[in-house]
Short mmCIF file of N, CA and C in Angstrom, two decimals:
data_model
loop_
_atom_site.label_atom_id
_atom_site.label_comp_id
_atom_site.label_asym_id
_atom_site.label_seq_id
_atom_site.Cartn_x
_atom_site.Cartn_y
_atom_site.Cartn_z
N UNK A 1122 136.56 149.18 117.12
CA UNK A 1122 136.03 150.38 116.54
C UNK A 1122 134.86 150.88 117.40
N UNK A 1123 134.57 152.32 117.86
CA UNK A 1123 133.41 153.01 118.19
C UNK A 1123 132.50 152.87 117.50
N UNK A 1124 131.57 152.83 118.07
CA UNK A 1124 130.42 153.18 117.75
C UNK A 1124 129.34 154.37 118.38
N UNK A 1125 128.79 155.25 117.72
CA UNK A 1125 127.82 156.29 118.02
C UNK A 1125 126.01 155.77 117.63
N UNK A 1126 125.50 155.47 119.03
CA UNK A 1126 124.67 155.11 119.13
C UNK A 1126 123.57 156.42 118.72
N UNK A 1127 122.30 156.28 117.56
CA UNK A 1127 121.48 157.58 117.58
C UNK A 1127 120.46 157.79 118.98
N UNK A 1128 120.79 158.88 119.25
CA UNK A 1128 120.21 159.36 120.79
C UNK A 1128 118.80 160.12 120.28
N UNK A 1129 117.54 159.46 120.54
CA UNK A 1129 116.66 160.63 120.11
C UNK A 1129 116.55 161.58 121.01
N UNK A 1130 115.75 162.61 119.94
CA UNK A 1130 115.23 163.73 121.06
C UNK A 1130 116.13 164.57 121.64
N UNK A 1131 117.63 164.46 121.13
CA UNK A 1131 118.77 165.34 121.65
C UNK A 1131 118.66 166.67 120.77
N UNK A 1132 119.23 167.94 121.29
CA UNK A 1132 118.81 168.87 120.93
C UNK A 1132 120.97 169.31 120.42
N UNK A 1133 120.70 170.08 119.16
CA UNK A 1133 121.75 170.54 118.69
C UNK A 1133 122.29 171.56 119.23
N UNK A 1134 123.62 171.52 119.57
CA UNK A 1134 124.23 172.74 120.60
C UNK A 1134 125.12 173.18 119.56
N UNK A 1135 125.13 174.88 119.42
CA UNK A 1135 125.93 175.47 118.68
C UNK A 1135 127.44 175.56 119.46
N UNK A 1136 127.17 175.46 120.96
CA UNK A 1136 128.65 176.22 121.63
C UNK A 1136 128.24 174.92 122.40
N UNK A 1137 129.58 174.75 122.28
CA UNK A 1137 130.10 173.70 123.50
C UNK A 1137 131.40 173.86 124.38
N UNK A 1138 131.69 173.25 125.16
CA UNK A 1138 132.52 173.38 126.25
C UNK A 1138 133.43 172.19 126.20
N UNK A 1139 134.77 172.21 125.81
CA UNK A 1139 135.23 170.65 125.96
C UNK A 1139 136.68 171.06 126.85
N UNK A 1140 137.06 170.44 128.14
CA UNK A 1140 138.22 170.89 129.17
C UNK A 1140 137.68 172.29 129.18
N UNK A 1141 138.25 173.33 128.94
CA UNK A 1141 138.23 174.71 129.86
C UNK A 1141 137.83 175.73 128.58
N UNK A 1142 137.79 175.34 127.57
CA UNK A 1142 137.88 176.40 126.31
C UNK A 1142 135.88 175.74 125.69
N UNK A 1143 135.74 176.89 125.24
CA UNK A 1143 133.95 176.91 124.59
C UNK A 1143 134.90 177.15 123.28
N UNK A 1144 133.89 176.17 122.31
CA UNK A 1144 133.78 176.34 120.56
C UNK A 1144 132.41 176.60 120.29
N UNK A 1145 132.10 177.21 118.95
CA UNK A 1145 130.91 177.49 118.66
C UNK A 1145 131.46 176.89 117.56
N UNK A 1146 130.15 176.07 116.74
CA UNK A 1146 129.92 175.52 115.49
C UNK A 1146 129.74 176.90 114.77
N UNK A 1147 130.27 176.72 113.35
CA UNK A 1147 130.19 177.30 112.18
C UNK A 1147 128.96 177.99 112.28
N UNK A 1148 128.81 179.97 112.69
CA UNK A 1148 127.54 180.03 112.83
C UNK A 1148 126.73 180.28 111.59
N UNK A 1149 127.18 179.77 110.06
CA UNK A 1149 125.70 179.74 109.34
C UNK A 1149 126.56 179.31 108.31
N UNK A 1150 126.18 178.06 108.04
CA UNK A 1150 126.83 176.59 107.49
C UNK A 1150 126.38 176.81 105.79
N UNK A 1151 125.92 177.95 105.34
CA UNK A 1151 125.33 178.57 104.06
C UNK A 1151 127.03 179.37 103.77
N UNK A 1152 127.75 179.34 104.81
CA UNK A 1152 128.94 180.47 104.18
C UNK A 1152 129.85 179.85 104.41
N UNK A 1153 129.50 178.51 104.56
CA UNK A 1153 131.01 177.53 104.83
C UNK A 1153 131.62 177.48 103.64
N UNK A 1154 132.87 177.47 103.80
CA UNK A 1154 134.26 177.90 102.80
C UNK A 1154 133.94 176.83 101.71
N UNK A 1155 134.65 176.59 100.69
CA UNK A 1155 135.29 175.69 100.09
C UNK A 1155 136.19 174.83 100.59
N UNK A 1156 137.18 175.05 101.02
CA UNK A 1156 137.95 174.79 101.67
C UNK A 1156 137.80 173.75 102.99
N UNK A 1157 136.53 173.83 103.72
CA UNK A 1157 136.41 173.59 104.90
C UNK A 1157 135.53 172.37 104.64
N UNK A 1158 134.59 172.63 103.29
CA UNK A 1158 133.92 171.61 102.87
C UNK A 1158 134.66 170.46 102.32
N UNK A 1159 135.16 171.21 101.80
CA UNK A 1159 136.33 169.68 101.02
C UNK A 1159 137.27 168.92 101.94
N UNK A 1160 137.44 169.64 103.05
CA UNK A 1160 138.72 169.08 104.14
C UNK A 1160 137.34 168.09 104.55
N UNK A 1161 136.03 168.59 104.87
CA UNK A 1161 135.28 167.76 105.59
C UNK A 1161 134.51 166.34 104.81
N UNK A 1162 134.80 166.39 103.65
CA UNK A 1162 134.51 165.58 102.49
C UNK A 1162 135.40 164.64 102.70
N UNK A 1163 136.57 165.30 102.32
CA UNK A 1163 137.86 164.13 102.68
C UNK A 1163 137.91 163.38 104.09
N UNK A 1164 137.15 163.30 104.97
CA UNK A 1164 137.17 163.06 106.32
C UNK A 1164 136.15 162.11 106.27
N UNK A 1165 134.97 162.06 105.65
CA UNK A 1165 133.98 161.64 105.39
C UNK A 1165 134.56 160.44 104.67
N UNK A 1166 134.95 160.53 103.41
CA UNK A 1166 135.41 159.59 102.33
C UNK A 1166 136.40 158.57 103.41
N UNK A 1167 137.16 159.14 104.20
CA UNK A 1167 138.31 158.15 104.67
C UNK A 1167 137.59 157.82 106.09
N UNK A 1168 136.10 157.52 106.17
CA UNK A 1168 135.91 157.21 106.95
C UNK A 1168 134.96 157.72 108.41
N UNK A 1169 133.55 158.26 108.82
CA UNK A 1169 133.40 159.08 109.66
C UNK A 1169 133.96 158.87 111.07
N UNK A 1170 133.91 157.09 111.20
CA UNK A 1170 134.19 156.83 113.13
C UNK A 1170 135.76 157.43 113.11
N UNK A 1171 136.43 156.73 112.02
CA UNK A 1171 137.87 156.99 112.01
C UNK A 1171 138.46 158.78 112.29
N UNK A 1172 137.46 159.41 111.42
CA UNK A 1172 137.92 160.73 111.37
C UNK A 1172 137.10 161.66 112.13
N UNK A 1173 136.21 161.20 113.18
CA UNK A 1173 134.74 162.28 113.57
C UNK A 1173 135.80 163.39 114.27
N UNK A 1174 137.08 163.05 115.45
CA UNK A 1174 137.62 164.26 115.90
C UNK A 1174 138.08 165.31 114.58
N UNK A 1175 138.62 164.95 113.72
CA UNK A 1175 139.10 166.07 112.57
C UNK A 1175 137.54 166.55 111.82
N UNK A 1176 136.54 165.99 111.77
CA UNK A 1176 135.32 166.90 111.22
C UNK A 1176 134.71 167.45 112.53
N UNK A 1177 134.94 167.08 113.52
CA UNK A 1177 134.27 167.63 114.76
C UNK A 1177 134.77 169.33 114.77
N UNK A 1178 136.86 169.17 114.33
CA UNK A 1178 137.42 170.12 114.55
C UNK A 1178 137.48 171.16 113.81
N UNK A 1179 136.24 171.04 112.30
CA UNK A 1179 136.72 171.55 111.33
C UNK A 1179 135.19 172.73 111.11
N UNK A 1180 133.80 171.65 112.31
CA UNK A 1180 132.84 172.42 112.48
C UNK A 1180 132.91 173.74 113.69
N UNK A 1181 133.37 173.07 114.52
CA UNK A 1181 133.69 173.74 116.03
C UNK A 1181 135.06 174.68 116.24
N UNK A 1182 134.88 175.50 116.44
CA UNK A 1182 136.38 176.16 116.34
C UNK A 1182 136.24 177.61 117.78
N UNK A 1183 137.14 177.85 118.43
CA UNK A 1183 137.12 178.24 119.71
C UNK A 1183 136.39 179.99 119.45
N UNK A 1184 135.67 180.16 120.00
CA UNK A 1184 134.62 181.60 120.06
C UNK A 1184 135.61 182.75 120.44
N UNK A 1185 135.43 183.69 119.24
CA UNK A 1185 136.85 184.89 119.61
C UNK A 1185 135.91 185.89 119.90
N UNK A 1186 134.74 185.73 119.61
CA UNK A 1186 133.94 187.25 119.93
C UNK A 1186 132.71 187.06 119.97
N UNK A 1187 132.05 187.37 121.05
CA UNK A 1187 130.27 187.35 121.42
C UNK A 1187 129.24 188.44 121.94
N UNK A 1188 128.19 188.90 121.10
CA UNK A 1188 127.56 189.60 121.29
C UNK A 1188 125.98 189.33 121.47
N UNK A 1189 125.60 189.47 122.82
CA UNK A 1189 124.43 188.62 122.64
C UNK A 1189 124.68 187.08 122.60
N UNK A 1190 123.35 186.97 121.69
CA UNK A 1190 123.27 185.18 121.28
C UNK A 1190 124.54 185.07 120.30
N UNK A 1191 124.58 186.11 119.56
CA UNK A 1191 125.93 185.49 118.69
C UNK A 1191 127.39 185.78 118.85
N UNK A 1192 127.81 184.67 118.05
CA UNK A 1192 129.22 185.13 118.33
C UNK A 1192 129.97 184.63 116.83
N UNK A 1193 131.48 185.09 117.24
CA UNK A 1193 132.49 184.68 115.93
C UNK A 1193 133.13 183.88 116.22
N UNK A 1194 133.77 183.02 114.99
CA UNK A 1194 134.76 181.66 115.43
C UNK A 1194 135.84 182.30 115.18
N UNK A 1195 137.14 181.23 115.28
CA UNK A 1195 138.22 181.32 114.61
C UNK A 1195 138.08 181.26 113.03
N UNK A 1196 138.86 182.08 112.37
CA UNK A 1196 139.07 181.50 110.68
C UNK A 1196 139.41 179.76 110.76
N UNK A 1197 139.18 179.80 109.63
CA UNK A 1197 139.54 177.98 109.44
C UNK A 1197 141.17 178.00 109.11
N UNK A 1198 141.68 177.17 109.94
CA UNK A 1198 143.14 176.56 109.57
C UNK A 1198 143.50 175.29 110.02
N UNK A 1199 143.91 174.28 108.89
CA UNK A 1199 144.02 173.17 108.71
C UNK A 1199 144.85 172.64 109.74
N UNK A 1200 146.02 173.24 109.96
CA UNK A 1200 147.26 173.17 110.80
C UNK A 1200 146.64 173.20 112.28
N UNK A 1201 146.06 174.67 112.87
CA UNK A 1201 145.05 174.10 113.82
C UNK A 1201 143.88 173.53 114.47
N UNK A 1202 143.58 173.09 113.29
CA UNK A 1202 142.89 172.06 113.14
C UNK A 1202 143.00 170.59 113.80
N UNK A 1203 144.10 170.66 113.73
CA UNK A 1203 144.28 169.29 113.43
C UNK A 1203 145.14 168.74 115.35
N UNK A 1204 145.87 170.30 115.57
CA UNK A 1204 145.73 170.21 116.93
C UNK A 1204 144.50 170.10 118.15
N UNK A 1205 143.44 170.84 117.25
CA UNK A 1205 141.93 171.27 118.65
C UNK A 1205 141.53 169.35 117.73
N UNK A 1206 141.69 168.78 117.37
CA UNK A 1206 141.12 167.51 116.95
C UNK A 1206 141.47 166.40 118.26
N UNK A 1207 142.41 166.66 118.53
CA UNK A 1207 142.86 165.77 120.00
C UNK A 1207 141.79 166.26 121.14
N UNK A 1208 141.54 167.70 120.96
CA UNK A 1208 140.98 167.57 122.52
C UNK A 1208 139.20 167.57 122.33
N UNK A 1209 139.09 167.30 120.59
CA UNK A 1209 137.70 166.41 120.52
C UNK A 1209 137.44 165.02 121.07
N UNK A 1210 138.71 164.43 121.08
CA UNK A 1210 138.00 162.99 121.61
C UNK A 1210 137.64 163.06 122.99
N UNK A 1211 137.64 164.27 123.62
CA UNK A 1211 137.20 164.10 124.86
C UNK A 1211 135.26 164.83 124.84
N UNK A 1212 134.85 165.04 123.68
CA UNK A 1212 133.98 165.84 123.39
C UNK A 1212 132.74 164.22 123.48
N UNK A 1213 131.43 164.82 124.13
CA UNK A 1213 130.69 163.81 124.46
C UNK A 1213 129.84 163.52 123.37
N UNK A 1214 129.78 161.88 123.11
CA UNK A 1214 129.47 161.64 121.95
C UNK A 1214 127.98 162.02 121.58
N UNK A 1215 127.16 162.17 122.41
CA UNK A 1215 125.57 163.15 122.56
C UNK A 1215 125.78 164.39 121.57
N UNK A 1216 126.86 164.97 121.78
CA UNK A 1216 127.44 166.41 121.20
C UNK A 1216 127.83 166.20 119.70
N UNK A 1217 128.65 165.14 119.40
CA UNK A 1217 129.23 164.83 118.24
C UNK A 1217 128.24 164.53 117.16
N UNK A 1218 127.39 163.23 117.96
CA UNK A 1218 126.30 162.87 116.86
C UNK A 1218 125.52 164.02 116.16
N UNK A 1219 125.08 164.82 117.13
CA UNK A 1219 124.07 166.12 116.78
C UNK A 1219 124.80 167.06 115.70
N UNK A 1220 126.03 167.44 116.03
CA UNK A 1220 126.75 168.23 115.14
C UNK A 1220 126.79 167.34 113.46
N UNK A 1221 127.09 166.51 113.65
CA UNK A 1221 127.04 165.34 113.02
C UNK A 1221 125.88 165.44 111.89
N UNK A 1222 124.69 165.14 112.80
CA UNK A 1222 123.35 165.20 112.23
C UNK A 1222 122.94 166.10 111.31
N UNK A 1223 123.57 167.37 112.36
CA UNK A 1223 122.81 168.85 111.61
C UNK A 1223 123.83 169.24 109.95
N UNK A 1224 125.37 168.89 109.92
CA UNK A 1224 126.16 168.90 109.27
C UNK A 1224 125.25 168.02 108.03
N UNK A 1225 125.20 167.09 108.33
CA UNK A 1225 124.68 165.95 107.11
C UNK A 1225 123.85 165.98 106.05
N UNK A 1226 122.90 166.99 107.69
CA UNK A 1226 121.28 167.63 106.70
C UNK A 1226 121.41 168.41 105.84
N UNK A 1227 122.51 169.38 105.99
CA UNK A 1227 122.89 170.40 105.46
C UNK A 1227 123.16 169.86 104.11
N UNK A 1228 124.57 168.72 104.32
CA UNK A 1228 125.13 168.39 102.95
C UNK A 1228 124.31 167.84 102.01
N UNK A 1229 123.17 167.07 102.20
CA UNK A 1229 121.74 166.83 101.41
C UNK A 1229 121.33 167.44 100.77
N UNK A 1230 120.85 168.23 101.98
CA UNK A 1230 120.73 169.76 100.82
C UNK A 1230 121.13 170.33 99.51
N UNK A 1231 122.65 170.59 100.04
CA UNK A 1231 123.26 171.41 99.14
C UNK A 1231 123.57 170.00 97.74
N UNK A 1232 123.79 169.09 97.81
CA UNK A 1232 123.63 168.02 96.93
C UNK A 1232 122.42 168.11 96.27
N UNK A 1233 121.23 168.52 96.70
CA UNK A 1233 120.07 168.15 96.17
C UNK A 1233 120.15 169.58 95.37
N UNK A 1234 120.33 170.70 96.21
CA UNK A 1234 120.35 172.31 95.41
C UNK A 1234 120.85 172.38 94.03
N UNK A 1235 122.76 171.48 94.52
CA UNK A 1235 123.25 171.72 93.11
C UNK A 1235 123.22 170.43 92.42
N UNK A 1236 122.18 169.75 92.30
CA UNK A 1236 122.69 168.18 91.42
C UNK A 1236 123.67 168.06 90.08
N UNK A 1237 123.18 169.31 88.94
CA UNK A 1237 123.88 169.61 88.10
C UNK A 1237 124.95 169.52 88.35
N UNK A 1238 126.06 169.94 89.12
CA UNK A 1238 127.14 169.89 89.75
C UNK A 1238 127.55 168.80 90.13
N UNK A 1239 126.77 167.68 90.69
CA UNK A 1239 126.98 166.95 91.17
C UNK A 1239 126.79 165.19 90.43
N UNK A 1240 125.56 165.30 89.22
CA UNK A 1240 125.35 164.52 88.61
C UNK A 1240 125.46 164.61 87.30
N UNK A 1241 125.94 163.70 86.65
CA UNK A 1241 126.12 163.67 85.03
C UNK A 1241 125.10 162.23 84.70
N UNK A 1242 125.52 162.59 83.41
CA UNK A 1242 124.87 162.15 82.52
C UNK A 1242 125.38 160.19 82.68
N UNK A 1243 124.23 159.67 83.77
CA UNK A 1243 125.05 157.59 84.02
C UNK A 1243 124.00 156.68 83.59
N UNK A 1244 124.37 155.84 82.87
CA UNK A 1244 123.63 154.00 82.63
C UNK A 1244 123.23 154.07 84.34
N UNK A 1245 122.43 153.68 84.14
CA UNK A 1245 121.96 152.51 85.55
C UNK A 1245 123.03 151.61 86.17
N UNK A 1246 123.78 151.86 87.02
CA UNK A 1246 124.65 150.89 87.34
C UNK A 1246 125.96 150.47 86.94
N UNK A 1247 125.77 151.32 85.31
CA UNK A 1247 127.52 151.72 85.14
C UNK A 1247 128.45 152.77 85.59
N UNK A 1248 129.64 152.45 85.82
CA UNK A 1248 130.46 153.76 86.04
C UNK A 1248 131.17 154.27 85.13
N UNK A 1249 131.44 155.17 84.64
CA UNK A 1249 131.68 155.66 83.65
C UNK A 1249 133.23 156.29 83.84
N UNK A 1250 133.92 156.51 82.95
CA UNK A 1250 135.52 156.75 83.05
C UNK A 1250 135.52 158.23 83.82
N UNK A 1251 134.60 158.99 83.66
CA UNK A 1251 134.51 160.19 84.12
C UNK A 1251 134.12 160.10 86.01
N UNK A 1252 133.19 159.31 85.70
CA UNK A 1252 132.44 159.00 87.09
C UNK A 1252 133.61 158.46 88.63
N UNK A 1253 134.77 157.52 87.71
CA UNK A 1253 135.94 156.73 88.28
C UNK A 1253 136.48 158.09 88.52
N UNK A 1254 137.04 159.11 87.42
CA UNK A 1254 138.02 160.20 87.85
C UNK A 1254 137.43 160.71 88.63
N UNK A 1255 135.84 161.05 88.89
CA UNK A 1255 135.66 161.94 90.25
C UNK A 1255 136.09 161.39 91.59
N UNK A 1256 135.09 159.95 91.19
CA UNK A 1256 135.65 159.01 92.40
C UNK A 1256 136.95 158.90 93.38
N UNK A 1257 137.74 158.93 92.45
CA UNK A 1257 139.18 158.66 93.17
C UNK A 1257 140.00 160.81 93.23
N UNK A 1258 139.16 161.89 92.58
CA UNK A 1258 139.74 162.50 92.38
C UNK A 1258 138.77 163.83 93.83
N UNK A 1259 137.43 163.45 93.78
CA UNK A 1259 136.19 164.37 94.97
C UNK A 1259 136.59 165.88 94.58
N UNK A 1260 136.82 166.26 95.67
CA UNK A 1260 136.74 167.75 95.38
C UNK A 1260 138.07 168.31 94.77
N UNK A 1261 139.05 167.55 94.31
CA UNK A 1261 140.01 168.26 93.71
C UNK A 1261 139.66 168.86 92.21
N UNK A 1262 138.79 167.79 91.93
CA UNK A 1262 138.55 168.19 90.72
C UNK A 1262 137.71 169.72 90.86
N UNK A 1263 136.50 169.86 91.17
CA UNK A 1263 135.83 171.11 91.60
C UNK A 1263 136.78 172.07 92.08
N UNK A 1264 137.71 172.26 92.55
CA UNK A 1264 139.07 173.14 93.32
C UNK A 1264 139.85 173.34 91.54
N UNK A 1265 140.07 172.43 90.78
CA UNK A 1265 140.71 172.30 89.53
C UNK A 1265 139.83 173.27 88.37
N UNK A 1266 137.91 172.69 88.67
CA UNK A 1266 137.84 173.99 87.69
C UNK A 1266 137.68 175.22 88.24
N UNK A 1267 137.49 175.41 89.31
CA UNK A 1267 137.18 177.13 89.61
C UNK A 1267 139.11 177.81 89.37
N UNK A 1268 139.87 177.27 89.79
CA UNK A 1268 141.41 177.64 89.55
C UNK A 1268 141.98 177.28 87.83
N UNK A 1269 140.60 177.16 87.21
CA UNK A 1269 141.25 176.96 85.71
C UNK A 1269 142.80 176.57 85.57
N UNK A 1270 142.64 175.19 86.53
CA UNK A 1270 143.93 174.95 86.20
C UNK A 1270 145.09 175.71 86.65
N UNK A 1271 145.36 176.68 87.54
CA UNK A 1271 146.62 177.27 87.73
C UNK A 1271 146.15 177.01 89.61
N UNK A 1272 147.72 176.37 89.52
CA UNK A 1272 147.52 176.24 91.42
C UNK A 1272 147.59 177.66 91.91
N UNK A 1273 148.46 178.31 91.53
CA UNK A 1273 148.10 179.64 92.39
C UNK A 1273 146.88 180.48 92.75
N UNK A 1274 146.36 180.12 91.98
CA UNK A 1274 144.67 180.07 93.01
C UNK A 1274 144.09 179.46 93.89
N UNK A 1275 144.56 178.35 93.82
CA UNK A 1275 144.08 177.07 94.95
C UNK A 1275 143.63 178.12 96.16
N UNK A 1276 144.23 178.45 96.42
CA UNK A 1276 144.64 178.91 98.22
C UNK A 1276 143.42 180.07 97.86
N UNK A 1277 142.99 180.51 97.16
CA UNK A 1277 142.03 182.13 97.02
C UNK A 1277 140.96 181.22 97.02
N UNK A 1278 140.48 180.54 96.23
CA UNK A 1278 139.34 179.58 95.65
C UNK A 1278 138.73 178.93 97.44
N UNK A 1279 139.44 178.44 97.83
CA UNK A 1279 139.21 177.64 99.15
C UNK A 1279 138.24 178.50 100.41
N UNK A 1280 138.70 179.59 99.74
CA UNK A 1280 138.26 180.52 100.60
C UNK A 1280 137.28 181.15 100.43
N UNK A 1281 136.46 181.03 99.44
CA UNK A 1281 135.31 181.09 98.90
C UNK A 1281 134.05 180.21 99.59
N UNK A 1282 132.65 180.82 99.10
CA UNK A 1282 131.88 180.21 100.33
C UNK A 1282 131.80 179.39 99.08
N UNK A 1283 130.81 177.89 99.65
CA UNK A 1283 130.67 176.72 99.12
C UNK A 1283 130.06 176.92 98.02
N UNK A 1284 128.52 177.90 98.84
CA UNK A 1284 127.17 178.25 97.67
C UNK A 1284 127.92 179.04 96.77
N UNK A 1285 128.91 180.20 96.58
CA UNK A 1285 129.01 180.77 95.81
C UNK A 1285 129.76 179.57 94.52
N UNK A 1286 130.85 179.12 95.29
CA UNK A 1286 131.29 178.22 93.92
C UNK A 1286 130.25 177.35 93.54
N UNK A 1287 129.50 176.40 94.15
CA UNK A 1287 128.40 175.46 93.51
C UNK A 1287 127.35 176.36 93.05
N UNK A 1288 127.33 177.96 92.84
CA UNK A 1288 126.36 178.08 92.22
C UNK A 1288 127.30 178.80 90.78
N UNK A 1289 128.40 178.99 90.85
CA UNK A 1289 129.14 179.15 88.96
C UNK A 1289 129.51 178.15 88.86
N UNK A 1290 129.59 176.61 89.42
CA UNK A 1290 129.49 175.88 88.63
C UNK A 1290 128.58 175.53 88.04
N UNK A 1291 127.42 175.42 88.89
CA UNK A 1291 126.25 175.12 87.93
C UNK A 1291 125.83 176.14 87.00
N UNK A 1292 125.79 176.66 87.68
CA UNK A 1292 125.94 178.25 85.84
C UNK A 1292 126.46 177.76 84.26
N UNK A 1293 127.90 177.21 84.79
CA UNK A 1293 128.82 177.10 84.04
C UNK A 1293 128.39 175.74 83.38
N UNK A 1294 128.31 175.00 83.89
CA UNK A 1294 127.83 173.42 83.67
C UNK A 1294 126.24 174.02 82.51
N UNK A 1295 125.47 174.28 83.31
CA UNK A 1295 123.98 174.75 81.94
C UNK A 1295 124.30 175.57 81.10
N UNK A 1296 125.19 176.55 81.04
CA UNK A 1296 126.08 177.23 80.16
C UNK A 1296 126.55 176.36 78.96
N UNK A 1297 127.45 175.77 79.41
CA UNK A 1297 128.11 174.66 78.71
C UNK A 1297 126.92 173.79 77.95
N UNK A 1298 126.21 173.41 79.01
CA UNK A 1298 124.96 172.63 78.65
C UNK A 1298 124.07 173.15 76.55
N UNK A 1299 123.67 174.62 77.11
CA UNK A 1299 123.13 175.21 75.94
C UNK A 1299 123.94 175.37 74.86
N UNK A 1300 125.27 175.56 75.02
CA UNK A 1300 125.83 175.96 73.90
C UNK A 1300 126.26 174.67 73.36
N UNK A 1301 126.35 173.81 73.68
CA UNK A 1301 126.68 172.13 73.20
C UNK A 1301 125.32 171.73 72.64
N UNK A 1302 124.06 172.19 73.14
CA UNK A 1302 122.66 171.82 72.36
C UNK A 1302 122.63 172.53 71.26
N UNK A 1303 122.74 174.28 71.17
CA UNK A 1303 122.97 175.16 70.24
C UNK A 1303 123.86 175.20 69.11
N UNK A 1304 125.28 173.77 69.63
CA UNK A 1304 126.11 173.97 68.20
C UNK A 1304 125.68 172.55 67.52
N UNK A 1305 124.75 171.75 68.39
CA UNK A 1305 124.39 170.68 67.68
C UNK A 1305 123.19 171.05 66.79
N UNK A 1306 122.40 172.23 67.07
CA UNK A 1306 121.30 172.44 66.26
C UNK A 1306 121.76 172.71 64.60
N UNK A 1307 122.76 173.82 65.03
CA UNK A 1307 123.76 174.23 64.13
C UNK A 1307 124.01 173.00 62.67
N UNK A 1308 124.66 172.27 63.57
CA UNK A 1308 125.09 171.07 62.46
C UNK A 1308 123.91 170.29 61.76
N UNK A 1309 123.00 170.62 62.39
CA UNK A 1309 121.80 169.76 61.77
C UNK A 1309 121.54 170.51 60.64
N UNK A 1310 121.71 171.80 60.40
CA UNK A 1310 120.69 172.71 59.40
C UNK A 1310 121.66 172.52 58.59
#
């Protein structure tokens, strides 16, 4: 198994160069899909050394248009995805870690933004039957409530930025929250 040694003092590169083609990282990781998050979740869960070319491929995607400092990626697609993932392993691991890094900080973040979303109600050290279904179930479940249950949304939902769904869920979740305090007041009187 690889290993990625932490390099200090390396500086994060948005565009990189790997064989003959430049990718630019996701340029503002606040509008990353649903979709792109959860593919990168699942990559994570099964493993980072195992899977770093498929999250490498899912941040980096080949530059279709540049103006100035900025530019546009490709849309996200899983299918080619999974082809530009081969010609990550030739991508230098200096490059990977950093993308890596900056990706991670991000996901902290947004964990810490939406905890509601993210944390329920646990004992110290127990897992709870609910806690197991997320476990084994991650982001399907979150994909399950914004599509209320009907797959034919799946595919619309995915495509949604991350913040927008983690912020009606948490809506929805303190929503839920008040009116479950409000019908318990109810029963008391």
């Amino acid at each position: 198994m690889q290993s990625y040694r932490l390099v200090k003092k390396s500086k994060f590169k948005q565009v990189i160069k790997v064989g003959n083609d430049q990718y630019g990282f996701i340029p503002d990781l606040e509008r990353i899909t649903l979709g792109e998050y959860a593919d990168i979740e699942h990559y994570i869960k099964g493993g980072i050394e195992k899977n770093m070319p498929n999250i490498v491929a899912i941040l980096y995607r080949p530059i279709t248009q540049t103006e100035g400092k900025y530019y546009s990626i490709e849309a996200y697609d899983s299918s080619t995805m999974r082809l530009r993932a081969r010609k990550f392993l030739e991508m230098k691991a200096q490059e990977v870690q950093q993308a890596l890094v900056f990706f991670l900080d991000f996901r902290k973040r947004a964990i810490k933004n939406f905890a509601v979303v993210f944390n329920g109600q646990v004992k110290e050290g127990e897992a709870t039957v609910d806690e197991q279904f997320a476990k084994k179930w991650g982001w399907f479940g979150v994909m399950y409530r914004l599509t209320n249950g009907e797959i034919v949304n799946l595919d619309r939902i995915t495509k949604l930025s991350l913040y927008e769904c983690l912020t009606w869920l948490s809506y929805e979740t303190d929503l839920n929250t008040t009116q479950n305090t409000n019908y318990g007041k109810r029963q008391d009187v």
